mmCIF file with all atom_site columns, C-alpha atoms in Angstrom:
data_model
loop_
_atom_site.group_PDB
_atom_site.id
_atom_site.type_symbol
_atom_site.label_atom_id
_atom_site.label_alt_id
_atom_site.label_comp_id
_atom_site.label_asym_id
_atom_site.label_entity_id
_atom_site.label_seq_id
_atom_site.pdbx_PDB_ins_code
_atom_site.Cartn_x
_atom_site.Cartn_y
_atom_site.Cartn_z
_atom_site.occupancy
_atom_site.B_iso_or_equiv
_atom_site.pdbx_formal_charge
_atom_site.auth_seq_id
_atom_site.auth_comp_id
_atom_site.auth_asym_id
_atom_site.auth_atom_id
_atom_site.pdbx_PDB_model_num
ATOM 1   C CA . LYS D 1 1   ? 205.258 145.274 157.727 1.00 85.00 ? 1   LYS D CA 1
ATOM 2   C CA . GLN D 1 2   ? 207.160 142.960 160.048 1.00 89.00 ? 2   GLN D CA 1
ATOM 3   C CA . GLU D 1 3   ? 206.189 143.108 163.710 1.00 92.00 ? 3   GLU D CA 1
ATOM 4   C CA . VAL D 1 4   ? 208.001 141.330 166.508 1.00 94.00 ? 4   VAL D CA 1
ATOM 5   C CA . THR D 1 5   ? 206.341 140.605 169.827 1.00 96.00 ? 5   THR D CA 1
ATOM 6   C CA . GLN D 1 6   ? 207.992 139.323 172.965 1.00 97.00 ? 6   GLN D CA 1
ATOM 7   C CA . ILE D 1 7   ? 206.254 137.657 175.868 1.00 95.00 ? 7   ILE D CA 1
ATOM 8   C CA . PRO D 1 8   ? 206.427 138.132 178.782 1.00 95.00 ? 8   PRO D CA 1
ATOM 9   C CA . ALA D 1 9   ? 207.338 141.798 179.042 1.00 95.00 ? 9   ALA D CA 1
ATOM 10  C CA . ALA D 1 10  ? 208.937 141.146 182.404 1.00 96.00 ? 10  ALA D CA 1
ATOM 11  C CA . LEU D 1 11  ? 209.894 138.076 184.375 1.00 96.00 ? 11  LEU D CA 1
ATOM 12  C CA . SER D 1 12  ? 211.222 137.584 187.884 1.00 97.00 ? 12  SER D CA 1
ATOM 13  C CA . VAL D 1 13  ? 212.545 134.176 188.923 1.00 97.00 ? 13  VAL D CA 1
ATOM 14  C CA . PRO D 1 14  ? 214.601 132.714 191.764 1.00 97.00 ? 14  PRO D CA 1
ATOM 15  C CA . GLU D 1 15  ? 218.178 131.741 191.061 1.00 97.00 ? 15  GLU D CA 1
ATOM 16  C CA . GLY D 1 16  ? 218.608 128.283 189.562 1.00 97.00 ? 16  GLY D CA 1
ATOM 17  C CA . GLU D 1 17  ? 215.305 128.180 187.747 1.00 97.00 ? 17  GLU D CA 1
ATOM 18  C CA . ASN D 1 18  ? 215.073 127.262 184.084 1.00 97.00 ? 18  ASN D CA 1
ATOM 19  C CA . LEU D 1 19  ? 213.094 129.743 182.016 1.00 96.00 ? 19  LEU D CA 1
ATOM 20  C CA . VAL D 1 20  ? 211.752 130.379 178.536 1.00 97.00 ? 20  VAL D CA 1
ATOM 21  C CA . LEU D 1 21  ? 211.399 133.675 176.738 1.00 97.00 ? 21  LEU D CA 1
ATOM 22  C CA . ASN D 1 22  ? 209.080 133.863 173.757 1.00 98.00 ? 22  ASN D CA 1
ATOM 23  C CA . CYS D 1 23  ? 209.285 135.796 170.515 1.00 97.00 ? 23  CYS D CA 1
ATOM 24  C CA . SER D 1 24  ? 206.836 135.865 167.631 1.00 97.00 ? 24  SER D CA 1
ATOM 25  C CA . PHE D 1 25  ? 206.977 137.595 164.271 1.00 96.00 ? 25  PHE D CA 1
ATOM 26  C CA . THR D 1 26  ? 204.295 138.286 161.705 1.00 94.00 ? 26  THR D CA 1
ATOM 27  C CA . ASP D 1 27  ? 206.170 137.765 158.429 1.00 90.00 ? 27  ASP D CA 1
ATOM 28  C CA . SER D 1 28  ? 207.847 134.379 158.115 1.00 87.00 ? 28  SER D CA 1
ATOM 29  C CA . ALA D 1 29  ? 210.008 135.548 155.187 1.00 87.00 ? 29  ALA D CA 1
ATOM 30  C CA . ILE D 1 30  ? 213.048 136.217 157.352 1.00 87.00 ? 30  ILE D CA 1
ATOM 31  C CA . TYR D 1 31  ? 216.705 135.561 156.746 1.00 84.00 ? 31  TYR D CA 1
ATOM 32  C CA . ASN D 1 32  ? 217.844 135.127 160.328 1.00 90.00 ? 32  ASN D CA 1
ATOM 33  C CA . LEU D 1 33  ? 216.657 135.596 163.874 1.00 94.00 ? 33  LEU D CA 1
ATOM 34  C CA . GLN D 1 34  ? 218.918 136.918 166.573 1.00 94.00 ? 34  GLN D CA 1
ATOM 35  C CA . TRP D 1 35  ? 218.703 137.149 170.345 1.00 96.00 ? 35  TRP D CA 1
ATOM 36  C CA . PHE D 1 36  ? 220.472 139.979 172.160 1.00 94.00 ? 36  PHE D CA 1
ATOM 37  C CA . ARG D 1 37  ? 221.088 140.969 175.713 1.00 95.00 ? 37  ARG D CA 1
ATOM 38  C CA . GLN D 1 38  ? 220.921 144.601 176.829 1.00 92.00 ? 38  GLN D CA 1
ATOM 39  C CA . ASP D 1 39  ? 222.051 145.801 180.229 1.00 89.00 ? 39  ASP D CA 1
ATOM 40  C CA . PRO D 1 40  ? 220.559 149.057 181.575 1.00 82.00 ? 40  PRO D CA 1
ATOM 41  C CA . GLY D 1 41  ? 221.819 152.086 179.656 1.00 76.00 ? 41  GLY D CA 1
ATOM 42  C CA . LYS D 1 42  ? 224.106 149.929 177.553 1.00 79.00 ? 42  LYS D CA 1
ATOM 43  C CA . GLY D 1 43  ? 224.379 148.660 174.026 1.00 82.00 ? 43  GLY D CA 1
ATOM 44  C CA . LEU D 1 44  ? 223.501 145.219 172.774 1.00 88.00 ? 44  LEU D CA 1
ATOM 45  C CA . THR D 1 45  ? 225.403 141.979 173.102 1.00 89.00 ? 45  THR D CA 1
ATOM 46  C CA . SER D 1 46  ? 224.594 139.259 170.600 1.00 90.00 ? 46  SER D CA 1
ATOM 47  C CA . LEU D 1 47  ? 223.713 135.962 172.251 1.00 94.00 ? 47  LEU D CA 1
ATOM 48  C CA . LEU D 1 48  ? 222.618 133.655 169.482 1.00 94.00 ? 48  LEU D CA 1
ATOM 49  C CA . LEU D 1 49  ? 221.917 133.937 165.775 1.00 91.00 ? 49  LEU D CA 1
ATOM 50  C CA . ILE D 1 50  ? 219.744 131.349 164.048 1.00 93.00 ? 50  ILE D CA 1
ATOM 51  C CA . GLN D 1 51  ? 219.817 131.232 160.288 1.00 89.00 ? 51  GLN D CA 1
ATOM 52  C CA . SER D 1 52  ? 216.490 130.704 158.561 1.00 87.00 ? 52  SER D CA 1
ATOM 53  C CA . SER D 1 53  ? 217.481 127.167 157.565 1.00 89.00 ? 53  SER D CA 1
ATOM 54  C CA . GLN D 1 54  ? 218.311 126.200 161.143 1.00 91.00 ? 54  GLN D CA 1
ATOM 55  C CA . ARG D 1 55  ? 216.006 125.053 163.910 1.00 93.00 ? 55  ARG D CA 1
ATOM 56  C CA . GLU D 1 56  ? 218.106 125.910 166.937 1.00 94.00 ? 56  GLU D CA 1
ATOM 57  C CA . GLN D 1 57  ? 221.381 127.217 168.280 1.00 95.00 ? 57  GLN D CA 1
ATOM 58  C CA . THR D 1 58  ? 223.057 126.576 171.611 1.00 96.00 ? 58  THR D CA 1
ATOM 59  C CA . SER D 1 59  ? 225.664 128.469 173.557 1.00 95.00 ? 59  SER D CA 1
ATOM 60  C CA . GLY D 1 60  ? 226.438 127.404 177.104 1.00 96.00 ? 60  GLY D CA 1
ATOM 61  C CA . ARG D 1 61  ? 223.272 127.631 179.177 1.00 97.00 ? 61  ARG D CA 1
ATOM 62  C CA . LEU D 1 62  ? 221.362 129.267 176.337 1.00 97.00 ? 62  LEU D CA 1
ATOM 63  C CA . ASN D 1 63  ? 219.343 127.510 173.686 1.00 97.00 ? 63  ASN D CA 1
ATOM 64  C CA . ALA D 1 64  ? 217.338 129.286 171.024 1.00 97.00 ? 64  ALA D CA 1
ATOM 65  C CA . SER D 1 65  ? 214.845 127.609 168.735 1.00 97.00 ? 65  SER D CA 1
ATOM 66  C CA . LEU D 1 66  ? 213.219 128.832 165.560 1.00 96.00 ? 66  LEU D CA 1
ATOM 67  C CA . ASP D 1 67  ? 209.980 127.724 163.948 1.00 95.00 ? 67  ASP D CA 1
ATOM 68  C CA . LYS D 1 68  ? 209.857 129.888 160.873 1.00 92.00 ? 68  LYS D CA 1
ATOM 69  C CA . SER D 1 69  ? 206.567 128.588 159.550 1.00 92.00 ? 69  SER D CA 1
ATOM 70  C CA . SER D 1 70  ? 204.703 129.497 162.715 1.00 94.00 ? 70  SER D CA 1
ATOM 71  C CA . GLY D 1 71  ? 206.673 132.697 163.234 1.00 95.00 ? 71  GLY D CA 1
ATOM 72  C CA . ARG D 1 72  ? 208.032 131.780 166.645 1.00 96.00 ? 72  ARG D CA 1
ATOM 73  C CA . SER D 1 73  ? 211.278 131.564 168.517 1.00 97.00 ? 73  SER D CA 1
ATOM 74  C CA . THR D 1 74  ? 212.099 130.723 172.111 1.00 98.00 ? 74  THR D CA 1
ATOM 75  C CA . LEU D 1 75  ? 215.151 131.442 174.206 1.00 98.00 ? 75  LEU D CA 1
ATOM 76  C CA . TYR D 1 76  ? 215.722 128.883 176.922 1.00 98.00 ? 76  TYR D CA 1
ATOM 77  C CA . ILE D 1 77  ? 217.985 129.781 179.820 1.00 98.00 ? 77  ILE D CA 1
ATOM 78  C CA . ALA D 1 78  ? 219.061 126.918 182.031 1.00 98.00 ? 78  ALA D CA 1
ATOM 79  C CA . ALA D 1 79  ? 219.991 127.257 185.699 1.00 97.00 ? 79  ALA D CA 1
ATOM 80  C CA . SER D 1 80  ? 219.490 131.007 185.767 1.00 97.00 ? 80  SER D CA 1
ATOM 81  C CA . GLN D 1 81  ? 221.921 133.201 187.712 1.00 97.00 ? 81  GLN D CA 1
ATOM 82  C CA . PRO D 1 82  ? 221.648 136.775 189.061 1.00 97.00 ? 82  PRO D CA 1
ATOM 83  C CA . GLY D 1 83  ? 224.135 137.815 186.376 1.00 96.00 ? 83  GLY D CA 1
ATOM 84  C CA . ASP D 1 84  ? 221.567 136.848 183.763 1.00 97.00 ? 84  ASP D CA 1
ATOM 85  C CA . SER D 1 85  ? 219.415 139.786 184.854 1.00 97.00 ? 85  SER D CA 1
ATOM 86  C CA . ALA D 1 86  ? 219.035 142.045 181.816 1.00 96.00 ? 86  ALA D CA 1
ATOM 87  C CA . THR D 1 87  ? 216.665 142.846 178.988 1.00 95.00 ? 87  THR D CA 1
ATOM 88  C CA . TYR D 1 88  ? 216.545 140.198 176.285 1.00 97.00 ? 88  TYR D CA 1
ATOM 89  C CA . LEU D 1 89  ? 215.731 141.350 172.784 1.00 96.00 ? 89  LEU D CA 1
ATOM 90  C CA . CYS D 1 90  ? 214.612 139.274 169.859 1.00 96.00 ? 90  CYS D CA 1
ATOM 91  C CA . ALA D 1 91  ? 215.222 140.638 166.358 1.00 95.00 ? 91  ALA D CA 1
ATOM 92  C CA . VAL D 1 92  ? 214.539 139.317 162.881 1.00 94.00 ? 92  VAL D CA 1
ATOM 93  C CA . TRP D 1 93  ? 216.515 140.029 159.755 1.00 87.00 ? 93  TRP D CA 1
ATOM 94  C CA . GLY D 1 94  ? 214.418 140.912 156.752 1.00 80.00 ? 94  GLY D CA 1
ATOM 95  C CA . ASP D 1 95  ? 214.735 142.626 153.410 1.00 75.00 ? 95  ASP D CA 1
ATOM 96  C CA . GLY D 1 96  ? 217.525 145.124 153.026 1.00 69.00 ? 96  GLY D CA 1
ATOM 97  C CA . ASN D 1 97  ? 219.452 143.481 155.847 1.00 71.00 ? 97  ASN D CA 1
ATOM 98  C CA . LYS D 1 98  ? 217.346 145.381 158.339 1.00 82.00 ? 98  LYS D CA 1
ATOM 99  C CA . LEU D 1 99  ? 216.755 144.234 161.874 1.00 88.00 ? 99  LEU D CA 1
ATOM 100 C CA . VAL D 1 100 ? 213.300 144.533 163.382 1.00 92.00 ? 100 VAL D CA 1
ATOM 101 C CA . PHE D 1 101 ? 213.344 144.322 167.148 1.00 93.00 ? 101 PHE D CA 1
ATOM 102 C CA . GLY D 1 102 ? 210.811 143.245 169.708 1.00 94.00 ? 102 GLY D CA 1
ATOM 103 C CA . ALA D 1 103 ? 210.250 145.383 172.807 1.00 93.00 ? 103 ALA D CA 1
ATOM 104 C CA . GLY D 1 104 ? 212.184 142.950 174.949 1.00 95.00 ? 104 GLY D CA 1
ATOM 105 C CA . THR D 1 105 ? 211.697 140.882 178.079 1.00 96.00 ? 105 THR D CA 1
ATOM 106 C CA . ILE D 1 106 ? 213.089 142.334 181.296 1.00 96.00 ? 106 ILE D CA 1
ATOM 107 C CA . LEU D 1 107 ? 214.508 139.449 183.305 1.00 97.00 ? 107 LEU D CA 1
ATOM 108 C CA . ARG D 1 108 ? 215.336 139.604 186.967 1.00 97.00 ? 108 ARG D CA 1
ATOM 109 C CA . VAL D 1 109 ? 216.973 136.634 188.642 1.00 97.00 ? 109 VAL D CA 1
ATOM 110 C CA . LYS D 1 110 ? 216.810 136.849 192.412 1.00 97.00 ? 110 LYS D CA 1
ATOM 111 C CA . SER D 1 111 ? 219.578 135.409 194.556 1.00 93.00 ? 111 SER D CA 1
ATOM 112 C CA . GLY J 2 1   ? 237.594 141.281 169.349 1.00 55.00 ? 1   GLY J CA 1
ATOM 113 C CA . ALA J 2 2   ? 235.881 143.849 167.180 1.00 56.00 ? 2   ALA J CA 1
ATOM 114 C CA . VAL J 2 3   ? 234.526 146.856 169.012 1.00 85.00 ? 3   VAL J CA 1
ATOM 115 C CA . VAL J 2 4   ? 232.214 149.661 168.077 1.00 92.00 ? 4   VAL J CA 1
ATOM 116 C CA . SER J 2 5   ? 232.836 152.777 170.114 1.00 93.00 ? 5   SER J CA 1
ATOM 117 C CA . GLN J 2 6   ? 229.982 155.237 170.578 1.00 94.00 ? 6   GLN J CA 1
ATOM 118 C CA . HIS J 2 7   ? 230.523 158.653 172.139 1.00 95.00 ? 7   HIS J CA 1
ATOM 119 C CA . PRO J 2 8   ? 229.272 160.351 174.232 1.00 95.00 ? 8   PRO J CA 1
ATOM 120 C CA . SER J 2 9   ? 227.497 157.863 176.455 1.00 93.00 ? 9   SER J CA 1
ATOM 121 C CA . ARG J 2 10  ? 225.309 160.533 177.969 1.00 95.00 ? 10  ARG J CA 1
ATOM 122 C CA . VAL J 2 11  ? 224.489 164.106 177.040 1.00 96.00 ? 11  VAL J CA 1
ATOM 123 C CA . ILE J 2 12  ? 222.219 166.690 178.566 1.00 96.00 ? 12  ILE J CA 1
ATOM 124 C CA . CYS J 2 13  ? 221.501 169.768 176.521 1.00 96.00 ? 13  CYS J CA 1
ATOM 125 C CA . LYS J 2 14  ? 219.192 172.736 176.337 1.00 96.00 ? 14  LYS J CA 1
ATOM 126 C CA . SER J 2 15  ? 216.320 172.835 173.907 1.00 96.00 ? 15  SER J CA 1
ATOM 127 C CA . GLY J 2 16  ? 217.357 174.282 170.551 1.00 96.00 ? 16  GLY J CA 1
ATOM 128 C CA . THR J 2 17  ? 220.963 173.132 170.613 1.00 96.00 ? 17  THR J CA 1
ATOM 129 C CA . SER J 2 18  ? 222.495 170.540 168.310 1.00 97.00 ? 18  SER J CA 1
ATOM 130 C CA . VAL J 2 19  ? 224.095 167.349 169.531 1.00 97.00 ? 19  VAL J CA 1
ATOM 131 C CA . LYS J 2 20  ? 226.565 165.171 167.649 1.00 97.00 ? 20  LYS J CA 1
ATOM 132 C CA . ILE J 2 21  ? 226.969 161.466 168.399 1.00 97.00 ? 21  ILE J CA 1
ATOM 133 C CA . GLU J 2 22  ? 229.931 159.534 167.025 1.00 96.00 ? 22  GLU J CA 1
ATOM 134 C CA . CYS J 2 23  ? 230.137 155.870 166.169 1.00 95.00 ? 23  CYS J CA 1
ATOM 135 C CA . ARG J 2 24  ? 233.502 154.319 165.358 1.00 94.00 ? 24  ARG J CA 1
ATOM 136 C CA . SER J 2 25  ? 234.453 150.818 164.342 1.00 92.00 ? 25  SER J CA 1
ATOM 137 C CA . LEU J 2 26  ? 237.791 150.225 166.015 1.00 89.00 ? 26  LEU J CA 1
ATOM 138 C CA . ASP J 2 27  ? 239.308 147.245 164.254 1.00 83.00 ? 27  ASP J CA 1
ATOM 139 C CA . PHE J 2 28  ? 237.278 146.610 161.148 1.00 86.00 ? 28  PHE J CA 1
ATOM 140 C CA . GLN J 2 29  ? 235.934 148.584 158.239 1.00 88.00 ? 29  GLN J CA 1
ATOM 141 C CA . ALA J 2 30  ? 232.243 149.246 158.549 1.00 88.00 ? 30  ALA J CA 1
ATOM 142 C CA . THR J 2 31  ? 230.697 149.281 155.120 1.00 87.00 ? 31  THR J CA 1
ATOM 143 C CA . THR J 2 32  ? 227.291 149.978 156.592 1.00 91.00 ? 32  THR J CA 1
ATOM 144 C CA . MET J 2 33  ? 226.215 151.667 159.797 1.00 93.00 ? 33  MET J CA 1
ATOM 145 C CA . PHE J 2 34  ? 222.775 151.735 161.299 1.00 94.00 ? 34  PHE J CA 1
ATOM 146 C CA . TRP J 2 35  ? 221.289 154.237 163.733 1.00 96.00 ? 35  TRP J CA 1
ATOM 147 C CA . TYR J 2 36  ? 218.539 153.239 166.142 1.00 95.00 ? 36  TYR J CA 1
ATOM 148 C CA . ARG J 2 37  ? 216.447 155.073 168.689 1.00 95.00 ? 37  ARG J CA 1
ATOM 149 C CA . GLN J 2 38  ? 214.962 153.465 171.757 1.00 91.00 ? 38  GLN J CA 1
ATOM 150 C CA . PHE J 2 39  ? 212.338 155.017 174.002 1.00 89.00 ? 39  PHE J CA 1
ATOM 151 C CA . PRO J 2 40  ? 211.892 153.614 177.516 1.00 83.00 ? 40  PRO J CA 1
ATOM 152 C CA . LYS J 2 41  ? 210.431 150.110 177.533 1.00 79.00 ? 41  LYS J CA 1
ATOM 153 C CA . GLN J 2 42  ? 210.067 150.129 173.764 1.00 84.00 ? 42  GLN J CA 1
ATOM 154 C CA . SER J 2 43  ? 211.797 148.406 170.866 1.00 86.00 ? 43  SER J CA 1
ATOM 155 C CA . LEU J 2 44  ? 214.837 149.709 169.120 1.00 90.00 ? 44  LEU J CA 1
ATOM 156 C CA . MET J 2 45  ? 213.553 151.517 166.064 1.00 93.00 ? 45  MET J CA 1
ATOM 157 C CA . LEU J 2 46  ? 215.747 151.849 163.005 1.00 93.00 ? 46  LEU J CA 1
ATOM 158 C CA . MET J 2 47  ? 216.169 155.472 162.045 1.00 95.00 ? 47  MET J CA 1
ATOM 159 C CA . ALA J 2 48  ? 218.520 155.287 159.094 1.00 94.00 ? 48  ALA J CA 1
ATOM 160 C CA . THR J 2 49  ? 221.065 153.217 157.245 1.00 93.00 ? 49  THR J CA 1
ATOM 161 C CA . SER J 2 50  ? 224.280 154.743 155.993 1.00 91.00 ? 50  SER J CA 1
ATOM 162 C CA . ASN J 2 51  ? 226.836 153.414 153.579 1.00 86.00 ? 51  ASN J CA 1
ATOM 163 C CA . GLU J 2 52  ? 230.287 154.900 153.415 1.00 82.00 ? 52  GLU J CA 1
ATOM 164 C CA . GLY J 2 53  ? 230.510 157.752 150.968 1.00 79.00 ? 53  GLY J CA 1
ATOM 165 C CA . SER J 2 54  ? 226.829 157.945 150.126 1.00 82.00 ? 54  SER J CA 1
ATOM 166 C CA . LYS J 2 55  ? 223.735 159.595 151.542 1.00 86.00 ? 55  LYS J CA 1
ATOM 167 C CA . ALA J 2 56  ? 221.911 157.880 154.344 1.00 91.00 ? 56  ALA J CA 1
ATOM 168 C CA . THR J 2 57  ? 218.613 156.128 153.755 1.00 92.00 ? 57  THR J CA 1
ATOM 169 C CA . TYR J 2 58  ? 216.031 157.199 156.311 1.00 95.00 ? 58  TYR J CA 1
ATOM 170 C CA . GLU J 2 59  ? 213.118 155.154 157.573 1.00 93.00 ? 59  GLU J CA 1
ATOM 171 C CA . GLN J 2 60  ? 209.604 156.434 157.122 1.00 92.00 ? 60  GLN J CA 1
ATOM 172 C CA . GLY J 2 61  ? 208.747 159.136 159.618 1.00 92.00 ? 61  GLY J CA 1
ATOM 173 C CA . VAL J 2 62  ? 212.346 160.083 160.418 1.00 94.00 ? 62  VAL J CA 1
ATOM 174 C CA . GLU J 2 63  ? 213.182 163.669 159.453 1.00 94.00 ? 63  GLU J CA 1
ATOM 175 C CA . LYS J 2 64  ? 216.429 163.704 157.520 1.00 92.00 ? 64  LYS J CA 1
ATOM 176 C CA . ASP J 2 65  ? 216.929 167.428 158.100 1.00 94.00 ? 65  ASP J CA 1
ATOM 177 C CA . LYS J 2 66  ? 216.645 166.954 161.837 1.00 96.00 ? 66  LYS J CA 1
ATOM 178 C CA . PHE J 2 67  ? 218.770 163.842 162.149 1.00 96.00 ? 67  PHE J CA 1
ATOM 179 C CA . LEU J 2 68  ? 221.843 164.443 160.023 1.00 95.00 ? 68  LEU J CA 1
ATOM 180 C CA . ILE J 2 69  ? 223.930 161.372 159.342 1.00 94.00 ? 69  ILE J CA 1
ATOM 181 C CA . ASN J 2 70  ? 227.421 161.457 157.943 1.00 90.00 ? 70  ASN J CA 1
ATOM 182 C CA . HIS J 2 71  ? 229.433 158.367 157.050 1.00 88.00 ? 71  HIS J CA 1
ATOM 183 C CA . ALA J 2 72  ? 232.561 159.929 155.637 1.00 81.00 ? 72  ALA J CA 1
ATOM 184 C CA . SER J 2 73  ? 234.913 157.047 156.259 1.00 88.00 ? 73  SER J CA 1
ATOM 185 C CA . LEU J 2 74  ? 234.816 153.293 156.722 1.00 89.00 ? 74  LEU J CA 1
ATOM 186 C CA . THR J 2 75  ? 235.348 153.662 160.450 1.00 92.00 ? 75  THR J CA 1
ATOM 187 C CA . LEU J 2 76  ? 233.251 156.654 161.430 1.00 93.00 ? 76  LEU J CA 1
ATOM 188 C CA . SER J 2 77  ? 229.619 157.652 161.244 1.00 93.00 ? 77  SER J CA 1
ATOM 189 C CA . THR J 2 78  ? 228.030 160.583 163.039 1.00 95.00 ? 78  THR J CA 1
ATOM 190 C CA . LEU J 2 79  ? 224.453 161.402 163.939 1.00 97.00 ? 79  LEU J CA 1
ATOM 191 C CA . THR J 2 80  ? 223.660 165.049 164.605 1.00 97.00 ? 80  THR J CA 1
ATOM 192 C CA . VAL J 2 81  ? 220.372 165.888 166.269 1.00 97.00 ? 81  VAL J CA 1
ATOM 193 C CA . THR J 2 82  ? 219.733 169.442 165.128 1.00 96.00 ? 82  THR J CA 1
ATOM 194 C CA . SER J 2 83  ? 217.725 171.925 167.199 1.00 96.00 ? 83  SER J CA 1
ATOM 195 C CA . ALA J 2 84  ? 216.986 169.267 169.779 1.00 96.00 ? 84  ALA J CA 1
ATOM 196 C CA . HIS J 2 85  ? 213.699 169.373 171.668 1.00 96.00 ? 85  HIS J CA 1
ATOM 197 C CA . PRO J 2 86  ? 212.527 167.464 174.740 1.00 95.00 ? 86  PRO J CA 1
ATOM 198 C CA . GLU J 2 87  ? 210.682 164.930 172.562 1.00 95.00 ? 87  GLU J CA 1
ATOM 199 C CA . ASP J 2 88  ? 214.041 163.981 171.043 1.00 96.00 ? 88  ASP J CA 1
ATOM 200 C CA . SER J 2 89  ? 215.167 162.704 174.431 1.00 96.00 ? 89  SER J CA 1
ATOM 201 C CA . SER J 2 90  ? 215.886 159.042 173.881 1.00 95.00 ? 90  SER J CA 1
ATOM 202 C CA . PHE J 2 91  ? 218.551 156.357 173.826 1.00 94.00 ? 91  PHE J CA 1
ATOM 203 C CA . TYR J 2 92  ? 220.406 156.313 170.511 1.00 96.00 ? 92  TYR J CA 1
ATOM 204 C CA . ILE J 2 93  ? 222.411 153.266 169.443 1.00 95.00 ? 93  ILE J CA 1
ATOM 205 C CA . CYS J 2 94  ? 224.569 152.711 166.415 1.00 95.00 ? 94  CYS J CA 1
ATOM 206 C CA . SER J 2 95  ? 225.610 149.451 164.852 1.00 93.00 ? 95  SER J CA 1
ATOM 207 C CA . ALA J 2 96  ? 228.293 148.728 162.326 1.00 92.00 ? 96  ALA J CA 1
ATOM 208 C CA . ARG J 2 97  ? 228.454 145.949 159.789 1.00 88.00 ? 97  ARG J CA 1
ATOM 209 C CA . GLY J 2 98  ? 231.643 144.818 158.143 1.00 84.00 ? 98  GLY J CA 1
ATOM 210 C CA . GLN J 2 99  ? 233.841 141.931 157.146 1.00 78.00 ? 99  GLN J CA 1
ATOM 211 C CA . LEU J 2 100 ? 235.719 140.221 159.931 1.00 73.00 ? 100 LEU J CA 1
ATOM 212 C CA . GLY J 2 101 ? 237.709 137.271 158.708 1.00 74.00 ? 101 GLY J CA 1
ATOM 213 C CA . ASN J 2 102 ? 235.528 135.285 156.377 1.00 74.00 ? 102 ASN J CA 1
ATOM 214 C CA . ASN J 2 103 ? 232.284 136.419 157.908 1.00 74.00 ? 103 ASN J CA 1
ATOM 215 C CA . GLU J 2 104 ? 230.209 139.522 157.845 1.00 75.00 ? 104 GLU J CA 1
ATOM 216 C CA . LYS J 2 105 ? 229.522 140.718 161.364 1.00 79.00 ? 105 LYS J CA 1
ATOM 217 C CA . LEU J 2 106 ? 227.282 143.246 163.036 1.00 84.00 ? 106 LEU J CA 1
ATOM 218 C CA . PHE J 2 107 ? 228.325 144.973 166.244 1.00 88.00 ? 107 PHE J CA 1
ATOM 219 C CA . PHE J 2 108 ? 226.532 147.505 168.391 1.00 90.00 ? 108 PHE J CA 1
ATOM 220 C CA . GLY J 2 109 ? 227.781 150.591 170.151 1.00 92.00 ? 109 GLY J CA 1
ATOM 221 C CA . SER J 2 110 ? 227.104 151.117 173.845 1.00 90.00 ? 110 SER J CA 1
ATOM 222 C CA . GLY J 2 111 ? 224.506 153.786 173.173 1.00 92.00 ? 111 GLY J CA 1
ATOM 223 C CA . THR J 2 112 ? 224.003 157.463 173.957 1.00 95.00 ? 112 THR J CA 1
ATOM 224 C CA . GLN J 2 113 ? 221.366 158.679 176.384 1.00 94.00 ? 113 GLN J CA 1
ATOM 225 C CA . LEU J 2 114 ? 220.192 162.093 175.213 1.00 96.00 ? 114 LEU J CA 1
ATOM 226 C CA . SER J 2 115 ? 218.229 164.293 177.585 1.00 96.00 ? 115 SER J CA 1
ATOM 227 C CA . VAL J 2 116 ? 216.927 167.596 176.230 1.00 96.00 ? 116 VAL J CA 1
ATOM 228 C CA . LEU J 2 117 ? 215.791 170.079 178.845 1.00 95.00 ? 117 LEU J CA 1
#
């Protein structure tokens, strides 16, 4: 059974700092890995999707990497801003097109 | 862009009542819809997968008679929590998958916070 773990559970940084969020998964037989953002009491916004054949994806200040063989992904956020404060969720796509989510990292960027 | 509308965003109800949550895809046809539940500070857990016109497939441990899912059209799926109890209080999120242009996309609703007193 696929399990997804995210570290740290919470992170508080000053504005402008670069930061890395970590995600690991137990079963490397995944199709894709996706990073989402969730604001309090809201739905999910897709940030980046990495296909299993890819190593990384970039969008603006965000860069996500994938090392399928070791079961790891990182989300790098450059020059963090208070508006980046949210919960970041990592999810892997497996059999049956099902998403398995991690518990998330709660990020707070202080101004 | 494509939007998935989920309604209501928040509901408070008495124990024993039934609550219906709607999930609509506004500008694409959702061949598959997923329903998730999220407890505070925990992962989103998939409850069930529904394909238009067929019965939903429930994940292990999810009671199909308690969480009734209907996907009667390509743009609407509903989740009914029957005889709700306080332990059913949670954040419920739907997602819809469908073809948008040449790609298959997955979009999430904004969620429903259910509080059962």
